[in-house]
Amino acid sequence: MDHAQLDRDHLWHPFTQQLGWVEEEPLMIERAEGAQLIDSEGRRYIDGVSSLWCNVHGHRHAGIDAAVREQLDRVAHSTMLGLSHPCAAELAAKLIELAPPGLSRVFYSESGSTATEIALKMAFQFQQQRGGQHARRTSFVHLREAYHGDTIGSVSVGGIDLFHSTYRPLLFQTHAAEPGDAANLERVLSCHEEQIAALIVEPLVQGAAGMLVHPPGYLRAARELCDRFDVLMICDEVATGFGRTGTMLACEQEGVAPDLLCLAKGLTGGYLPLAATLASERIYEGFLGTPAEQRTFFHGHTYTGNPLACAAALANLEAFEQERTLERLQAKIELLGRELNAVAAMTEVTEVRQCGFMVGIDLGEHEPALRLGHRVTLEARRRGAIVRPLGDVVVLMPPLSISESELRRLVEITAESIQAACASAYPPVAQAA
Ligand SMILES: Cc1ncc(COP(=O)(O)O)c(C=O)c1O
């Protein structure tokens, strides 16, 4: 069967201009092993972006594979609406254990977008239910260049024009603060005092903005400002969670406990769609009441808390412990930093930004039509690595389990690919005879 042709004939890919897509040969991934993806021709590629920032312990991890299979022998899916199941309950307890203090309730969904959408709705409804002047807190503060997902609520608190501006007429009102600038956040909060339900922030690093790293102390300052202005704090750890910044959660590094915490991507080790929105007991209690009081949180998807996904998540957390993943990661973060020094020195590179295992290699401003970032992707593919850019920022975010030799090779391939891509985008002008 010609799968490439079936793809061109029938598929519509996410974040993809299909006109360009159908002109290229699609890469069909059929199998995977550890930090490597294997295509239909048997060629291997280092998974340089953890299959969109979610794989943690590698592909076909024995423990996670077994947990999913065992759960499959029990039940693949049952609903969380009116019923519960052991994996969901056990996982909730484990997530509360690893979360910052004060977070005590877990609400499941399936993606990062839904985790943030839910946090926004919870924050809004909580303020409404507080009543009095708090009911006027109907707006949100987000950071410029923020990305919290693709549903209309999460797009409303998004700050990336290329992705979000088309939808402006559909979006609710929000206020943007400058990334990493506490004084600016203070100004925005004080200008809109008593109208803000919550601040939503990606802690330490704004991933989709091109790995924009905040200055140390910013998150702590944001927490203090939220307390001062009586605004809830939502930390979106969809990208930063599960070890990506070097600690289990990024919030830990600044000793910050948000009121609402969003988790997804690495929650199942990159196996199955599962997300969680964690809430403080204060928020949870704000939703308690008799049916007549109408304080119920009317939200819940069909596959919320899917048992297979919860089983994968439990096995993922177990692997963190058994394999001492975070402990072993520290040396790899340092190695990655050392290897990137040479990349930062390249003339083609404007800046390299790194926070743990999250890396953005900025190639500077280029004509969009040159598609420089995309050229790097194609060159890397030829050399045996999968990387995916954000515009002209080449992102590296490998699985935490990647070996040191694979990590070195990944950076080497990336550097060669940047050189080759720039050479093809800017061919030397022919010398006059
Ligand atoms: C910080 C952050 N929040 C939310 C999302 C959306 O997650 P999903 O693609 O699972 O909806 C992403 C995805 O990249 C993200 O980086």
XYZ file of C-alpha atoms and ligand atoms in Angstrom:
449
model
C 0.000 0.000 0.000
C 1.307 3.476 -0.848
C 0.919 5.183 2.515
C 2.596 8.377 1.336
C -0.046 8.748 -1.375
C -2.876 7.982 1.063
C -1.469 10.688 3.317
C -1.343 13.249 0.493
C -4.850 12.308 -0.623
C -6.606 12.286 2.740
C -4.677 13.786 5.631
C -4.605 17.333 6.928
C -1.602 17.860 9.226
C -1.458 20.113 12.296
C 0.379 23.468 12.081
C 1.205 22.625 8.459
C 0.758 24.509 5.202
C -0.567 21.640 3.125
C 0.495 23.234 -0.170
C 4.136 22.703 0.827
C 3.467 19.357 2.522
C 2.118 17.607 -0.568
C 5.213 18.623 -2.536
C 7.541 16.757 -0.167
C 7.902 13.049 0.512
C 6.298 12.415 3.929
C 8.470 10.586 6.424
C 6.544 7.574 7.685
C 7.571 6.460 11.172
C 6.744 2.814 11.647
C 8.621 1.859 14.774
C 10.808 3.283 17.489
C 13.310 2.181 20.081
C 14.754 4.214 22.941
C 15.589 7.710 21.691
C 15.338 6.646 18.030
C 12.514 6.651 15.506
C 12.593 4.165 12.622
C 10.975 4.854 9.241
C 9.283 2.493 6.793
C 12.638 1.913 5.038
C 14.301 0.933 8.340
C 16.294 4.187 8.627
C 16.920 5.443 12.152
C 16.594 9.010 13.423
C 17.404 10.472 16.833
C 14.136 11.848 18.226
C 15.525 15.337 18.818
C 12.211 16.834 19.956
C 10.842 13.906 22.006
C 7.959 13.435 19.548
C 6.753 16.977 20.199
C 8.193 17.458 23.676
C 6.495 14.524 25.357
C 8.659 11.395 25.305
C 10.590 10.999 28.560
C 12.156 7.555 29.070
C 12.444 6.600 25.415
C 10.142 4.723 23.066
C 9.083 1.145 23.812
C 10.074 1.455 27.433
C 9.605 -2.022 28.931
C 7.895 -0.837 32.129
C 5.414 1.504 30.426
C 4.705 -1.031 27.653
C 3.897 -3.680 30.277
C 1.693 -1.332 32.317
C -0.407 -0.427 29.272
C -0.704 -4.091 28.235
C -1.756 -5.125 31.734
C -4.374 -2.390 31.852
C -5.595 -3.485 28.419
C -6.315 -6.897 29.921
C -8.513 -5.206 32.544
C -10.361 -2.374 30.746
C -9.362 0.101 28.028
C -11.860 2.766 28.894
C -14.569 3.550 31.395
C -15.948 6.983 32.237
C -14.996 9.335 35.091
C -18.489 10.844 34.968
C -20.288 9.042 37.772
C -17.617 6.307 38.089
C -13.984 6.051 39.112
C -11.144 3.579 38.577
C -8.091 2.506 40.561
C -5.393 3.955 38.261
C -6.999 7.418 38.233
C -7.182 7.520 42.021
C -3.653 6.185 42.525
C -2.205 8.581 39.962
C -4.003 11.560 41.540
C -2.379 10.769 44.897
C 1.059 10.500 43.246
C 0.638 13.797 41.368
C -0.318 15.590 44.587
C 2.817 14.133 46.192
C 5.104 15.559 43.519
C 3.270 18.899 43.140
C 4.180 22.029 45.115
C 2.499 22.312 48.521
C -1.133 23.405 48.655
C -2.297 21.663 45.478
C -4.652 18.918 46.575
C -7.129 18.082 43.783
C -6.628 16.574 40.328
C -8.961 17.130 37.370
C -8.119 15.050 34.292
C -8.414 15.773 30.585
C -6.431 14.786 27.453
C -4.169 17.555 26.197
C -2.190 20.581 27.247
C -4.812 22.796 25.641
C -7.612 21.276 27.681
C -5.530 21.407 30.883
C -5.133 25.184 30.486
C -8.701 25.710 29.233
C -9.915 23.976 32.384
C -7.635 26.058 34.637
C -8.996 29.257 33.068
C -12.610 28.151 33.513
C -11.938 27.086 37.109
C -10.291 30.425 37.910
C -13.150 32.362 36.333
C -15.891 30.348 38.020
C -14.075 30.466 41.362
C -14.036 34.265 41.264
C -17.690 34.384 40.194
C -18.623 32.148 43.087
C -16.659 34.233 45.578
C -19.238 36.880 44.666
C -19.313 40.559 45.598
C -16.580 42.642 43.970
C -14.682 39.449 43.001
C -17.377 38.677 40.416
C -15.873 41.583 38.435
C -12.680 39.552 38.010
C -13.529 38.339 34.524
C -10.249 38.934 32.707
C -6.805 37.293 32.608
C -3.192 38.378 32.368
C -0.826 36.393 30.159
C 2.651 37.025 28.835
C 3.461 38.303 25.377
C 4.621 35.414 23.143
C 2.830 32.963 25.458
C 1.476 29.675 24.156
C -1.054 27.667 26.149
C -2.746 25.576 23.454
C -5.178 25.785 20.559
C -8.681 25.772 22.043
C -10.428 29.156 22.056
C -9.835 29.790 25.768
C -6.169 28.858 25.611
C -5.772 30.902 22.412
C -7.328 33.898 24.238
C -4.352 33.856 26.626
C -1.902 33.189 23.788
C 0.493 35.850 22.608
C 1.950 34.519 19.351
C 0.474 36.616 16.546
C 1.259 34.141 13.781
C -0.842 31.459 15.488
C -3.431 33.572 17.267
C -4.266 36.830 15.483
C -6.743 35.261 13.005
C -8.992 34.276 15.891
C -9.020 37.679 17.682
C -12.738 38.354 17.039
C -13.603 35.078 18.789
C -11.445 35.608 21.860
C -12.248 36.966 25.335
C -10.493 40.005 26.730
C -7.048 39.568 28.264
C -4.063 41.759 29.140
C -0.514 41.018 28.015
C 2.557 41.571 30.181
C 6.168 41.538 28.987
C 7.910 38.147 29.384
C 10.246 37.993 32.382
C 9.642 41.622 33.426
C 8.252 41.788 36.976
C 7.962 45.600 36.983
C 5.824 45.442 33.844
C 3.646 42.709 35.350
C 3.126 44.899 38.410
C 2.011 47.781 36.166
C -0.419 45.585 34.205
C -1.925 44.147 37.386
C -2.279 47.536 39.026
C -3.840 49.094 35.882
C -6.548 46.431 35.823
C -6.868 45.924 39.536
C -9.971 44.026 40.613
C -10.727 42.849 37.046
C -8.201 40.034 36.859
C -9.203 36.473 37.737
C -5.778 34.934 37.190
C -2.309 35.233 35.720
C -1.273 32.351 33.476
C 2.411 31.719 32.947
C 4.800 29.097 31.581
C 7.318 28.832 34.430
C 11.013 29.588 33.700
C 10.820 29.152 29.922
C 8.250 30.034 27.257
C 8.617 27.052 24.957
C 6.691 27.897 21.797
C 8.010 31.475 21.927
C 11.319 29.892 20.873
C 12.598 28.822 24.311
C 12.470 32.283 25.853
C 14.141 31.890 29.255
C 12.980 34.214 32.071
C 15.533 35.824 34.382
C 15.996 34.064 37.739
C 13.535 35.309 40.358
C 10.805 36.247 37.863
C 8.451 33.406 38.777
C 8.869 34.117 42.500
C 8.152 37.811 41.888
C 5.068 36.902 39.816
C 3.778 34.754 42.703
C 4.254 37.632 45.148
C 2.439 40.030 42.822
C -0.485 37.606 42.450
C -0.773 37.444 46.234
C -0.610 41.222 46.533
C -3.321 41.790 43.915
C -5.460 38.822 45.054
C -5.082 37.228 41.606
C -4.884 33.453 41.140
C -1.694 32.052 39.623
C -1.912 29.368 36.929
C 1.377 27.658 36.093
C 1.313 25.911 32.740
C 3.904 23.134 33.082
C 2.664 21.295 30.005
C 6.077 21.708 28.349
C 8.338 22.268 31.375
C 6.965 19.464 33.550
C 8.424 15.993 34.078
C 12.089 16.865 34.168
C 12.533 19.045 31.087
C 14.123 21.917 32.999
C 16.212 19.594 35.207
C 13.750 19.286 38.112
C 10.475 17.347 38.114
C 8.570 20.642 37.860
C 10.010 24.026 36.903
C 8.112 25.773 39.751
C 10.301 23.949 42.256
C 13.355 25.902 41.172
C 11.863 29.116 42.542
C 9.952 27.548 45.434
C 6.659 28.640 43.866
C 3.305 26.985 44.542
C 0.628 28.086 42.042
C -3.112 27.975 42.729
C -3.647 25.929 39.561
C -1.097 23.736 37.803
C -1.418 22.321 34.269
C 0.300 19.069 33.301
C 0.192 17.051 30.053
C 2.828 15.977 27.436
C 5.367 14.085 29.624
C 2.708 12.933 32.093
C 2.395 9.541 30.378
C 6.067 9.454 29.373
C 4.878 10.475 25.896
C 2.719 7.383 25.429
C -0.935 8.394 25.547
C -3.009 11.563 25.692
C -3.563 12.550 29.309
C -3.561 15.894 31.081
C -4.210 17.053 34.604
C -5.226 20.387 36.100
C -4.285 20.485 39.773
C -6.131 22.880 42.083
C -5.621 24.095 45.634
C -8.087 23.032 48.322
C -9.269 26.659 48.537
C -10.309 26.607 44.878
C -11.848 23.147 45.199
C -13.876 24.213 48.231
C -15.185 27.210 46.305
C -17.017 24.738 44.073
C -18.779 22.868 46.903
C -22.471 23.487 47.461
C -25.963 22.093 47.109
C -27.255 21.420 43.562
C -29.459 24.495 43.898
C -26.358 26.671 44.442
C -25.078 25.615 40.989
C -21.410 25.520 41.932
C -20.695 22.337 39.993
C -17.805 22.520 37.533
C -19.679 21.620 34.366
C -16.771 20.315 32.333
C -15.640 16.812 31.408
C -14.636 14.977 28.255
C -15.541 11.474 27.164
C -11.965 10.190 27.543
C -11.180 12.159 30.725
C -8.849 10.108 32.928
C -8.648 7.225 30.461
C -7.440 4.077 32.306
C -4.792 3.095 29.724
C -3.320 6.602 29.886
C -3.408 6.637 33.701
C -1.621 3.271 33.770
C 1.069 4.667 31.457
C 1.409 7.732 33.701
C 1.860 5.600 36.816
C 4.558 3.555 35.071
C 6.188 6.794 33.883
C 6.450 8.065 37.481
C 7.772 4.717 38.601
C 10.484 4.863 35.933
C 11.554 8.284 37.263
C 12.193 6.636 40.635
C 13.613 3.310 39.517
C 15.949 4.760 36.911
C 16.902 7.827 38.993
C 16.080 9.821 35.885
C 16.484 13.307 37.354
C 19.738 12.457 39.093
C 21.241 11.029 35.921
C 19.956 13.921 33.860
C 22.195 16.553 35.496
C 25.412 15.373 33.790
C 23.584 15.238 30.434
C 22.329 18.810 30.865
C 25.929 19.919 31.433
C 27.163 17.917 28.467
C 24.448 19.448 26.290
C 25.519 22.922 27.443
C 29.164 22.210 26.583
C 28.300 20.816 23.153
C 26.118 23.847 22.455
C 29.000 26.268 23.098
C 30.363 25.410 19.665
C 26.929 25.954 18.098
C 26.587 29.347 19.806
C 29.913 30.356 18.234
C 28.719 29.605 14.670
C 28.315 32.647 12.423
C 24.899 31.349 11.330
C 23.626 31.389 14.938
C 22.407 34.531 16.720
C 21.777 33.030 20.153
C 21.466 29.699 21.923
C 18.981 29.556 24.807
C 19.006 26.572 27.151
C 17.031 25.664 30.249
C 17.801 22.081 31.253
C 16.872 19.877 28.289
C 14.947 22.670 26.521
C 17.035 24.356 23.828
C 16.330 27.046 21.241
C 18.992 27.791 18.615
C 18.070 31.173 17.182
C 19.130 31.733 13.579
C 18.065 35.397 13.651
C 15.786 37.266 11.241
C 15.373 35.800 7.754
C 12.921 36.201 4.918
C 10.024 33.814 5.861
C 9.896 32.567 2.256
C 13.387 31.076 2.708
C 11.930 28.700 5.352
C 15.334 28.432 6.956
C 14.131 26.491 9.996
C 12.371 24.005 7.746
C 15.534 23.610 5.657
C 17.388 22.675 8.854
C 14.731 20.022 9.545
C 15.212 18.471 6.095
C 19.012 18.547 6.363
C 18.870 16.955 9.833
C 16.588 14.240 8.528
C 19.140 13.351 5.853
C 21.774 13.044 8.582
C 19.652 10.928 10.944
C 17.888 13.270 13.368
C 14.378 14.677 13.748
C 14.281 18.320 14.756
C 11.352 20.699 14.402
C 11.842 24.457 14.352
C 9.681 27.261 15.647
C 10.071 29.671 12.726
C 13.828 30.155 12.471
C 14.561 28.901 15.981
C 15.777 25.302 15.896
C 14.416 23.471 18.918
C 16.162 20.582 20.637
C 14.323 18.756 23.391
C 15.421 15.114 23.382
C 14.016 12.370 25.633
C 15.577 12.537 29.122
C 16.810 8.972 28.587
C 18.936 9.829 25.536
C 22.479 8.423 25.783
C 25.490 10.737 25.935
C 26.710 9.567 22.530
C 23.275 10.157 20.959
C 23.160 13.593 22.574
C 26.585 14.507 21.116
C 25.522 13.194 17.720
C 22.250 15.157 17.862
C 24.085 18.444 18.453
C 26.656 17.571 15.771
C 23.925 16.815 13.208
C 22.114 20.027 14.155
C 25.249 22.134 13.645
C 25.989 20.517 10.259
C 22.354 20.940 9.221
C 22.317 24.640 10.135
C 25.419 25.161 8.009
C 23.974 23.228 5.080
C 20.581 24.961 5.341
C 22.160 28.435 5.388
C 24.399 27.523 2.454
C 21.381 26.403 0.413
C 19.289 29.442 1.403
C 22.111 31.874 0.578
C 24.082 30.325 -2.295
C 27.379 32.157 -2.947
C 27.097 34.795 -5.672
C 28.972 33.601 -8.781
C 32.281 35.436 -9.279
C 32.513 37.488 -12.463
C 34.974 35.911 -14.894
C 3.226 25.480 27.542
C 2.229 24.726 26.715
N 0.947 24.713 27.069
C 0.025 24.051 26.356
C 0.365 23.361 25.234
C -0.691 22.639 24.431
O -0.559 21.276 24.601
P -1.304 20.254 23.597
O -0.589 20.368 22.301
O -1.149 18.929 24.255
O -2.724 20.699 23.516
C 1.695 23.334 24.811
C 2.094 22.608 23.602
O 3.169 22.729 23.088
C 2.655 24.051 25.566
O 3.943 24.091 25.194
